[in-house]
JSON list of C-alpha atoms in Angstrom, two decimals:
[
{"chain": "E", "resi": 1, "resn": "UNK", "atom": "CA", "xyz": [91.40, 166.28, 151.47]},
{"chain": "E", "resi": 2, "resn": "UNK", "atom": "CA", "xyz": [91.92, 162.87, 152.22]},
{"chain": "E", "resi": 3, "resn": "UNK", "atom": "CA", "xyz": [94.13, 161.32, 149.47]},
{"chain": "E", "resi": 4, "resn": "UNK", "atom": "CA", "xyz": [97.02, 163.38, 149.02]},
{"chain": "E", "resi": 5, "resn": "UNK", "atom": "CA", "xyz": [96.54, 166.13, 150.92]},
{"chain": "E", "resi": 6, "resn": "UNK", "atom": "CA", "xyz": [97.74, 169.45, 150.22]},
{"chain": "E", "resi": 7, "resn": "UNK", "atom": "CA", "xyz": [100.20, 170.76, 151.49]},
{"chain": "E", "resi": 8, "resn": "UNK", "atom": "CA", "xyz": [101.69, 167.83, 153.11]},
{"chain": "E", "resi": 9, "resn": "UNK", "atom": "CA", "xyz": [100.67, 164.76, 150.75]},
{"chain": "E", "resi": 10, "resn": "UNK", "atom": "CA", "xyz": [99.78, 162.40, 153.41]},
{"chain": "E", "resi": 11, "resn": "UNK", "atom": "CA", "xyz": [97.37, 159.77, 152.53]},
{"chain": "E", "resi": 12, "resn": "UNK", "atom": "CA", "xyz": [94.16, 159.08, 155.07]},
{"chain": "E", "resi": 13, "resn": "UNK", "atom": "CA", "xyz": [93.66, 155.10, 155.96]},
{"chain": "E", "resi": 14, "resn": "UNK", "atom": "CA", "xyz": [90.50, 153.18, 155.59]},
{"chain": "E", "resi": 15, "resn": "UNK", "atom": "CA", "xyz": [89.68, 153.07, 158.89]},
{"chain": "E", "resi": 16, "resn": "UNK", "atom": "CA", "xyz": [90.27, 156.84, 159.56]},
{"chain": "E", "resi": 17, "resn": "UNK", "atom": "CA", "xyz": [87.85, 157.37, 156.01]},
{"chain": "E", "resi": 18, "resn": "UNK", "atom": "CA", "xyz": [85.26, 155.23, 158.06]},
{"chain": "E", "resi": 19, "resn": "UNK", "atom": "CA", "xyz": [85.10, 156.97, 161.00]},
{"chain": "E", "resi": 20, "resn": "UNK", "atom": "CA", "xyz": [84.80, 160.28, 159.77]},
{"chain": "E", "resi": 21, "resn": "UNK", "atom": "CA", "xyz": [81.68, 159.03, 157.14]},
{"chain": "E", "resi": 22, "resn": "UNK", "atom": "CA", "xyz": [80.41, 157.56, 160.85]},
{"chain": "E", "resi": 23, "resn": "UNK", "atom": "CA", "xyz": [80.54, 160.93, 162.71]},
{"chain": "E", "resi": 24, "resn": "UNK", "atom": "CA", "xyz": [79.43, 163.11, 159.59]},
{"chain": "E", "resi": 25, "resn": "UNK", "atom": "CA", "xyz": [76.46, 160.95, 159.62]},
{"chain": "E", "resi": 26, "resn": "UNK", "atom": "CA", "xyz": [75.97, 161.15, 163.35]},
{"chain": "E", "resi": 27, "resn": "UNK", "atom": "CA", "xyz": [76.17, 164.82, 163.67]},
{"chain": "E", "resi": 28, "resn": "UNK", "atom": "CA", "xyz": [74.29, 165.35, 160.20]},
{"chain": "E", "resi": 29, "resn": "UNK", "atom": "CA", "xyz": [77.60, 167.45, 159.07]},
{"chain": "E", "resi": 30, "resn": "UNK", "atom": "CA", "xyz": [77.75, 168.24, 155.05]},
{"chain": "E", "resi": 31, "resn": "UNK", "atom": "CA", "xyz": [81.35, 167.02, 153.71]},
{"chain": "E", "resi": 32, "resn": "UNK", "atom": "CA", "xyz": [83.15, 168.24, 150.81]},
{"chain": "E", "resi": 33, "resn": "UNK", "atom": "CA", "xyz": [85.83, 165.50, 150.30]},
{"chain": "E", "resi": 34, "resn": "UNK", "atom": "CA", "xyz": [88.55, 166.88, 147.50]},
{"chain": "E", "resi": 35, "resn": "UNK", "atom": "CA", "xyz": [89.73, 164.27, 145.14]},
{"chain": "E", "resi": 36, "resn": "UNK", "atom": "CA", "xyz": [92.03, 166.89, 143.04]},
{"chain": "E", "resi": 37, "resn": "UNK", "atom": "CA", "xyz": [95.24, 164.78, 144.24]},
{"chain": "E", "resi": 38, "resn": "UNK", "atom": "CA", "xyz": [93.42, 161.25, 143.92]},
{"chain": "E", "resi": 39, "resn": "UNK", "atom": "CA", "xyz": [95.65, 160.28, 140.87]},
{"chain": "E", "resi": 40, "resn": "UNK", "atom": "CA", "xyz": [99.17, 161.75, 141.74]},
{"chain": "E", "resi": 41, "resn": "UNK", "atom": "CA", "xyz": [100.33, 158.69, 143.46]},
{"chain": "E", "resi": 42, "resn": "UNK", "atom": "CA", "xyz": [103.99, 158.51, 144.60]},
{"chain": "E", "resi": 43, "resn": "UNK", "atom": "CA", "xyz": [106.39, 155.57, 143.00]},
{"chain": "E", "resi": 44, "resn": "UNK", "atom": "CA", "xyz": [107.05, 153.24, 146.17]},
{"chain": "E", "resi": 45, "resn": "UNK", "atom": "CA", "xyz": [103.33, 152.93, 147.28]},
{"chain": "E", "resi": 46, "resn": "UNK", "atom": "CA", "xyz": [101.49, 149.90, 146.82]},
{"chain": "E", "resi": 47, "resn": "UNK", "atom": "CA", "xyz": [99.24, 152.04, 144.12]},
{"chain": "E", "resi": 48, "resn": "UNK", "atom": "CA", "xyz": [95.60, 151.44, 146.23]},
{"chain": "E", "resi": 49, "resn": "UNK", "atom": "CA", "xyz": [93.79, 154.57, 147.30]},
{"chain": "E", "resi": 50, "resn": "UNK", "atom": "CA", "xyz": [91.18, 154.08, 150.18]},
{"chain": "E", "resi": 51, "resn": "UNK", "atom": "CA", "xyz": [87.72, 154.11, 148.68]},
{"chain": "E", "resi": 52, "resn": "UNK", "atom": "CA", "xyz": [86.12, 157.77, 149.03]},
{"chain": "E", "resi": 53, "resn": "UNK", "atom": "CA", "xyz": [84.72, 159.08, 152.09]},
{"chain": "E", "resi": 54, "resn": "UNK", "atom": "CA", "xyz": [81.47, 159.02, 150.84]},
{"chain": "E", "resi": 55, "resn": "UNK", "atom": "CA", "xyz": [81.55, 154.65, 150.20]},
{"chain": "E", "resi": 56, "resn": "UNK", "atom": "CA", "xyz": [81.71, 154.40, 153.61]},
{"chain": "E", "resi": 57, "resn": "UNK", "atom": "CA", "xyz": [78.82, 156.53, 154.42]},
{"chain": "E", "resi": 58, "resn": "UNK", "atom": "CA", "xyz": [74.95, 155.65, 155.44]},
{"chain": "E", "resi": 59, "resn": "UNK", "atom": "CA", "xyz": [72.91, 156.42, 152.14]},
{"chain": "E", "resi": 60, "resn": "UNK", "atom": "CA", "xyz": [71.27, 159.84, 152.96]},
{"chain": "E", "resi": 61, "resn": "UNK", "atom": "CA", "xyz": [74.19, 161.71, 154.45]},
{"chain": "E", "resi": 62, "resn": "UNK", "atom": "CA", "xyz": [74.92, 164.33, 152.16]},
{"chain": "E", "resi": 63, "resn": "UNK", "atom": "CA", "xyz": [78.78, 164.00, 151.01]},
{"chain": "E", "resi": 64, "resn": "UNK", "atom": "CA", "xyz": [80.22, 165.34, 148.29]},
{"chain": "E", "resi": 65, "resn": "UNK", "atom": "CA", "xyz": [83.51, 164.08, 146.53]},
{"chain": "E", "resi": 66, "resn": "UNK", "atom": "CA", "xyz": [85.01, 166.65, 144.12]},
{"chain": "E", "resi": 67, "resn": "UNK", "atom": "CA", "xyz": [87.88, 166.11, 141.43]},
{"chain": "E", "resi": 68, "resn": "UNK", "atom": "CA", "xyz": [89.36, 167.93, 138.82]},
{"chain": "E", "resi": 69, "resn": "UNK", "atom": "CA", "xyz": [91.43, 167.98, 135.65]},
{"chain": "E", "resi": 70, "resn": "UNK", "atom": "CA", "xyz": [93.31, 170.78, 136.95]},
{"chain": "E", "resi": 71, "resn": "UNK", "atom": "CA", "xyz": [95.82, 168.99, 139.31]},
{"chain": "E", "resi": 72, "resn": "UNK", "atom": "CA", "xyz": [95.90, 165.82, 137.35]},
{"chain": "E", "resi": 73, "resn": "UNK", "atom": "CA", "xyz": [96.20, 166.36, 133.85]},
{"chain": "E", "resi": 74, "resn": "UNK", "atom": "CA", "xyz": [96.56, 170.67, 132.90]},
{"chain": "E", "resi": 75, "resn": "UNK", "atom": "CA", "xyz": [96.59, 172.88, 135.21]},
{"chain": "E", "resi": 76, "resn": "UNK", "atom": "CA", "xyz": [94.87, 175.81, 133.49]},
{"chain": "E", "resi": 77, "resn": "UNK", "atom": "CA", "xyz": [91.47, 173.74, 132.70]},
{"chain": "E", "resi": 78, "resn": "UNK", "atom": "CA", "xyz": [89.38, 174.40, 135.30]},
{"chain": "E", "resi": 79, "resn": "UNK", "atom": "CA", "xyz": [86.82, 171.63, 134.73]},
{"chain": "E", "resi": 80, "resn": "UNK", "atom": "CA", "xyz": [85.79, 169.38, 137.37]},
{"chain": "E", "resi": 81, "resn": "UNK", "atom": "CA", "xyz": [83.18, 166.94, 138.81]},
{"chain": "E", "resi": 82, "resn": "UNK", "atom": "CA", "xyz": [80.72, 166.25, 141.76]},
{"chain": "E", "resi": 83, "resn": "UNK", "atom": "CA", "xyz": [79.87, 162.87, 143.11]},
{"chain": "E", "resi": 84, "resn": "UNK", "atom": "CA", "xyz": [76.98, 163.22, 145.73]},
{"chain": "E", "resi": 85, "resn": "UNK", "atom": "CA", "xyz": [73.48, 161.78, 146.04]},
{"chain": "E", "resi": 86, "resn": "UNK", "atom": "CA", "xyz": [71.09, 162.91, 143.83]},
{"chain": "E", "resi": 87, "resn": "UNK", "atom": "CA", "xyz": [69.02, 165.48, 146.08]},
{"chain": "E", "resi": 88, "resn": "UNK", "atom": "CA", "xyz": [71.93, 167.07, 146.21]},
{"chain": "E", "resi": 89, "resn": "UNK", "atom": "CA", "xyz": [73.52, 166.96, 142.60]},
{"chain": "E", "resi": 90, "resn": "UNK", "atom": "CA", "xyz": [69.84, 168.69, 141.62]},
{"chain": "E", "resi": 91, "resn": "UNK", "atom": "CA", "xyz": [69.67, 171.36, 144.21]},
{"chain": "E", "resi": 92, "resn": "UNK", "atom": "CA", "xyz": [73.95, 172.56, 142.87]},
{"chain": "E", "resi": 93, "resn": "UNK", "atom": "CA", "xyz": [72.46, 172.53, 139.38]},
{"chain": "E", "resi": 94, "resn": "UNK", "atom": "CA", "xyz": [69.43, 174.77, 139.97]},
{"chain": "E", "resi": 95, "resn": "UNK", "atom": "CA", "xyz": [71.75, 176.81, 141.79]},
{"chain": "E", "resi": 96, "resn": "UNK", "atom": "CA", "xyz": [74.11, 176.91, 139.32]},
{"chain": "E", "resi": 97, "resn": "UNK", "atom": "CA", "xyz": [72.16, 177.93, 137.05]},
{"chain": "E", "resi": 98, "resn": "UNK", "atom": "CA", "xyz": [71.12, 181.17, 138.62]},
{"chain": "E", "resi": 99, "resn": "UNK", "atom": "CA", "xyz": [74.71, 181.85, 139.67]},
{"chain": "E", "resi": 100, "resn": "UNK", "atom": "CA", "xyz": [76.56, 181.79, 135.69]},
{"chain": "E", "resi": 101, "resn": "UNK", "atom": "CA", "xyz": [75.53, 181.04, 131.95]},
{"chain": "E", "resi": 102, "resn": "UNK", "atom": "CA", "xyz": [77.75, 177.74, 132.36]},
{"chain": "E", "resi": 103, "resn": "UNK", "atom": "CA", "xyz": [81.06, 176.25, 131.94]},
{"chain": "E", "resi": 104, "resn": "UNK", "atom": "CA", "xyz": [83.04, 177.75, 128.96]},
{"chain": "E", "resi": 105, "resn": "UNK", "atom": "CA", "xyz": [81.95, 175.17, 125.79]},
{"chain": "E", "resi": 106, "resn": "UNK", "atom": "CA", "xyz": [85.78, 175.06, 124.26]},
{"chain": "E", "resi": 107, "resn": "UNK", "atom": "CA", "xyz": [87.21, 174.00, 128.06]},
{"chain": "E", "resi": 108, "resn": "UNK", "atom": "CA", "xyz": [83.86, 171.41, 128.16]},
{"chain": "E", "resi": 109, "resn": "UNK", "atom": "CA", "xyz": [85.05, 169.77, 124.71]},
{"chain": "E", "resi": 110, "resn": "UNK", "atom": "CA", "xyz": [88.85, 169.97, 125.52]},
{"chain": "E", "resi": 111, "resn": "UNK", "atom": "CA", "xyz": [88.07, 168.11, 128.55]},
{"chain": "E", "resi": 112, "resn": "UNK", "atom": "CA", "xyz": [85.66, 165.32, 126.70]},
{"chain": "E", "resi": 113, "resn": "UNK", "atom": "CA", "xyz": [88.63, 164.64, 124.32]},
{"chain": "E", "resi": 114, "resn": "UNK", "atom": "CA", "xyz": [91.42, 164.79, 127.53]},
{"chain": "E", "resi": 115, "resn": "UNK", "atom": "CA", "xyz": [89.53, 162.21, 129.86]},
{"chain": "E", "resi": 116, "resn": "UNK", "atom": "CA", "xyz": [89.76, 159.68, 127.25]},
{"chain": "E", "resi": 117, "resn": "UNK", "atom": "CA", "xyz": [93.22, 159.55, 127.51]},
{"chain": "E", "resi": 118, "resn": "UNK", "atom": "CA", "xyz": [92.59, 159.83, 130.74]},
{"chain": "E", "resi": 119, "resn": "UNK", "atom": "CA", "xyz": [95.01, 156.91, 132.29]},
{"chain": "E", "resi": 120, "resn": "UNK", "atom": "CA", "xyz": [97.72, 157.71, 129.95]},
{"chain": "E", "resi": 121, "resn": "UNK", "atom": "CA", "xyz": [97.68, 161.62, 131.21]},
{"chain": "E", "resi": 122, "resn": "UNK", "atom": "CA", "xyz": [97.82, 160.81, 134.62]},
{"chain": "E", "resi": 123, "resn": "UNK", "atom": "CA", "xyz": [100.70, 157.96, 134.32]},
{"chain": "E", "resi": 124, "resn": "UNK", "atom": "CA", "xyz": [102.63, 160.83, 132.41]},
{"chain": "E", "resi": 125, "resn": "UNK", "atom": "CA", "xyz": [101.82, 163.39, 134.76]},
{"chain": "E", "resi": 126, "resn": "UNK", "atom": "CA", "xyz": [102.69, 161.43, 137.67]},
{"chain": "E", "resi": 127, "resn": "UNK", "atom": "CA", "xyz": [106.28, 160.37, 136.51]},
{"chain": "E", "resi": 128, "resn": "UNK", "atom": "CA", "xyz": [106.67, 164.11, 135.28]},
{"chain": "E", "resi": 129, "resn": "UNK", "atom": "CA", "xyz": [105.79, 165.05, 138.98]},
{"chain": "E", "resi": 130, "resn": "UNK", "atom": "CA", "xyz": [107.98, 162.39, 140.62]},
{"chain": "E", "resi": 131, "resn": "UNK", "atom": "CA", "xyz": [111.26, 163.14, 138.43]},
{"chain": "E", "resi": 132, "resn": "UNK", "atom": "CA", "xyz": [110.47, 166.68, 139.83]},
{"chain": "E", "resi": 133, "resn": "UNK", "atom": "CA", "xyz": [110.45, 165.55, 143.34]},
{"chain": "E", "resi": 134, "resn": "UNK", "atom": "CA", "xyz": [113.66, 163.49, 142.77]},
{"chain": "E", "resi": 135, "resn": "UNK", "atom": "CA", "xyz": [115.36, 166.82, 141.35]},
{"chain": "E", "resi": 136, "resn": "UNK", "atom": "CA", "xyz": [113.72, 168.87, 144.27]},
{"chain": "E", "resi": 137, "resn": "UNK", "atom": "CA", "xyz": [115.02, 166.51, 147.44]},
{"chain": "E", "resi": 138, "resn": "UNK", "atom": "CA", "xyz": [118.94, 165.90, 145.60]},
{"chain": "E", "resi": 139, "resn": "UNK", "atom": "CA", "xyz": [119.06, 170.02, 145.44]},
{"chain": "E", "resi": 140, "resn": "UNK", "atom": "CA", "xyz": [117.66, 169.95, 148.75]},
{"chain": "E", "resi": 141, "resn": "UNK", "atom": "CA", "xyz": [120.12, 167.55, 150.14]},
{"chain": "E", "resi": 142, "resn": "UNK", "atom": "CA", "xyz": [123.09, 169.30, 148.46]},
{"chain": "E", "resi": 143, "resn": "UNK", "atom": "CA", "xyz": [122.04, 172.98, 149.16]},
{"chain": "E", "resi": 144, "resn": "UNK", "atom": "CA", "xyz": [119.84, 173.10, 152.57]},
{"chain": "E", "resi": 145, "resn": "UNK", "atom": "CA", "xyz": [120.85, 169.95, 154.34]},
{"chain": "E", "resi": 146, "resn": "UNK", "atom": "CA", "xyz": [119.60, 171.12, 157.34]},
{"chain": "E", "resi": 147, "resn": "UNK", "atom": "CA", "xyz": [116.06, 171.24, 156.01]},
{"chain": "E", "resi": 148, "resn": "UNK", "atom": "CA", "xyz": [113.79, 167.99, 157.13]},
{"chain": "E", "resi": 149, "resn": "UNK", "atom": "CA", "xyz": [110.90, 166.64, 155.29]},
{"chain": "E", "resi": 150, "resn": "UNK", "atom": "CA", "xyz": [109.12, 163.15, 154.50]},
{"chain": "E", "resi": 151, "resn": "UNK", "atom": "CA", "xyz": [108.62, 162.28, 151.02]},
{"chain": "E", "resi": 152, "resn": "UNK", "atom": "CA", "xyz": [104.57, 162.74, 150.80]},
{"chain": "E", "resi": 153, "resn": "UNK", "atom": "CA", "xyz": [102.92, 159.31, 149.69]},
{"chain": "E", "resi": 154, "resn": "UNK", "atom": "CA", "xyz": [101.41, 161.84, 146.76]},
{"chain": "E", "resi": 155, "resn": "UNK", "atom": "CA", "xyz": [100.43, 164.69, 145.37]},
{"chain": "E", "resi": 156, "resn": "UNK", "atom": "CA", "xyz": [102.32, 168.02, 144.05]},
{"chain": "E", "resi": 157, "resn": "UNK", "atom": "CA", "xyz": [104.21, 169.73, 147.08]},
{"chain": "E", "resi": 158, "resn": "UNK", "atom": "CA", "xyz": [106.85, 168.90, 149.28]},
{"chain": "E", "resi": 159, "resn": "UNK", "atom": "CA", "xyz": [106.18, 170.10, 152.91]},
{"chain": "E", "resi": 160, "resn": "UNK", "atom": "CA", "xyz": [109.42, 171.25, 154.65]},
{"chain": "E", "resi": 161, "resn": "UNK", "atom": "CA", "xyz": [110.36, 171.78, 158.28]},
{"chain": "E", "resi": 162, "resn": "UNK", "atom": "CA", "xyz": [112.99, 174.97, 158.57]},
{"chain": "E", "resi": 163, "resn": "UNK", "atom": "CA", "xyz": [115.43, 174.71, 160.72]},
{"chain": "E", "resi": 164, "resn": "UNK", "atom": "CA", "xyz": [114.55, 177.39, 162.86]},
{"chain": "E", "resi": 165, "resn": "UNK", "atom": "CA", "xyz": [111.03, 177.65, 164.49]},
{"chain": "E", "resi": 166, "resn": "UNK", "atom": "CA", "xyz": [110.45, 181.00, 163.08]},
{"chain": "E", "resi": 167, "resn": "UNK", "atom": "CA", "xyz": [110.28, 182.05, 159.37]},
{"chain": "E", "resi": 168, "resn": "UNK", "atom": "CA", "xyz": [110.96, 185.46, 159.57]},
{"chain": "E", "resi": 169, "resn": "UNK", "atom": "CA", "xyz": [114.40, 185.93, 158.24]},
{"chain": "E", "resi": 170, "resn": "UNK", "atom": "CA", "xyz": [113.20, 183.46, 155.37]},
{"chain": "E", "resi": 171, "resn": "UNK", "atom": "CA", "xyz": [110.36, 185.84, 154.32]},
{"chain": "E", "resi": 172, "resn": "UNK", "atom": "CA", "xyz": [112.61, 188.67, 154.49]},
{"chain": "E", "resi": 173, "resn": "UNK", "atom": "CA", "xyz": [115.17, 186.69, 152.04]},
{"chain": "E", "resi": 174, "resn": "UNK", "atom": "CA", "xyz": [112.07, 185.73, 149.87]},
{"chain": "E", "resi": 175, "resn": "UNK", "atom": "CA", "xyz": [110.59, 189.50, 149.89]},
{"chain": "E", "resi": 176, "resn": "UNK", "atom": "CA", "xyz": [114.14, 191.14, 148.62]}
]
């Protein structure tokens, strides 16, 4: 999960994307790259996201780059995409086929109308999420100063150091 990455919402660099297309290739590695965070960009970045993995990558290695309405634009639709060459696109569908009767028809059609508006969703999504963030650091700030974080260049969590190396008494608290 290059761009955006879950938990912590740290954003890969070109040159990092490059070398791991390089040594996938190399070592003839399958790679899933996860694109579910691609358009949850924080305010205060330039706005560019690195090129997928895959761009970078000799044409027959066999990476995949995987997104999803889910994170972006509802949460409950649980339609998504694959971007991979086509060997590989046509060995998933075969499979696919033999593993389900298919992708529910109402979520397919909700999703044809939703992408669309795609752009608009995601630039109202986005804002939604960072006005969320800006709540969640202030009430952080005032409540549990001594609680450290960075302020993730995307994405939808905020990844926070305790103040004490272990966690038990917190999962205690959080179990009550």
């Amino acid at each position: 999960m290059p761009t955006y990455q879950n938990p912590t919402g740290i954003l890969m660099s070109e040159r990092r994307r490059r070398a791991v297309a390089l040594l996938a290739a190399k070592h003839q590695v399958p790679l899933v790259e996860d694109h579910s965070y691609v358009a949850l960009a924080e305010t205060g970045t330039d706005g560019r996201v690195p090129a997928p993995i895959a761009s970078y990558a000799a044409p027959d290695a066999e990476i995949l780059t995987v997104g999803s309405l889910g994170k972006s634009v509802w949460g409950g639709l649980r339609i998504g995409w694959i971007r991979a060459p086509e060997p590989v696109i046509d060995r998933l569908a075969r499979r696919k086929t033999l593993a389900d009767l298919g992708s529910s028809l109402l979520d397919q059609a909700v999703a044809a109308r939703l992408v669309r508006r795609y752009p608009e969703l995601l630039k109202v999504r986005s804002r939604d999420l960072r006005d969320r963030l800006d709540l969640l650091e202030r009430l952080l700030r005032k409540r549990l100063p001594a609680w450290r974080w960075r302020r993730p260049d995307g994405g939808a969590a905020l990844w926070i150091e305790l103040p004490r190396p272990d966690a038990t008494a917190f999962a205690q608290v959080a179990l009550r």
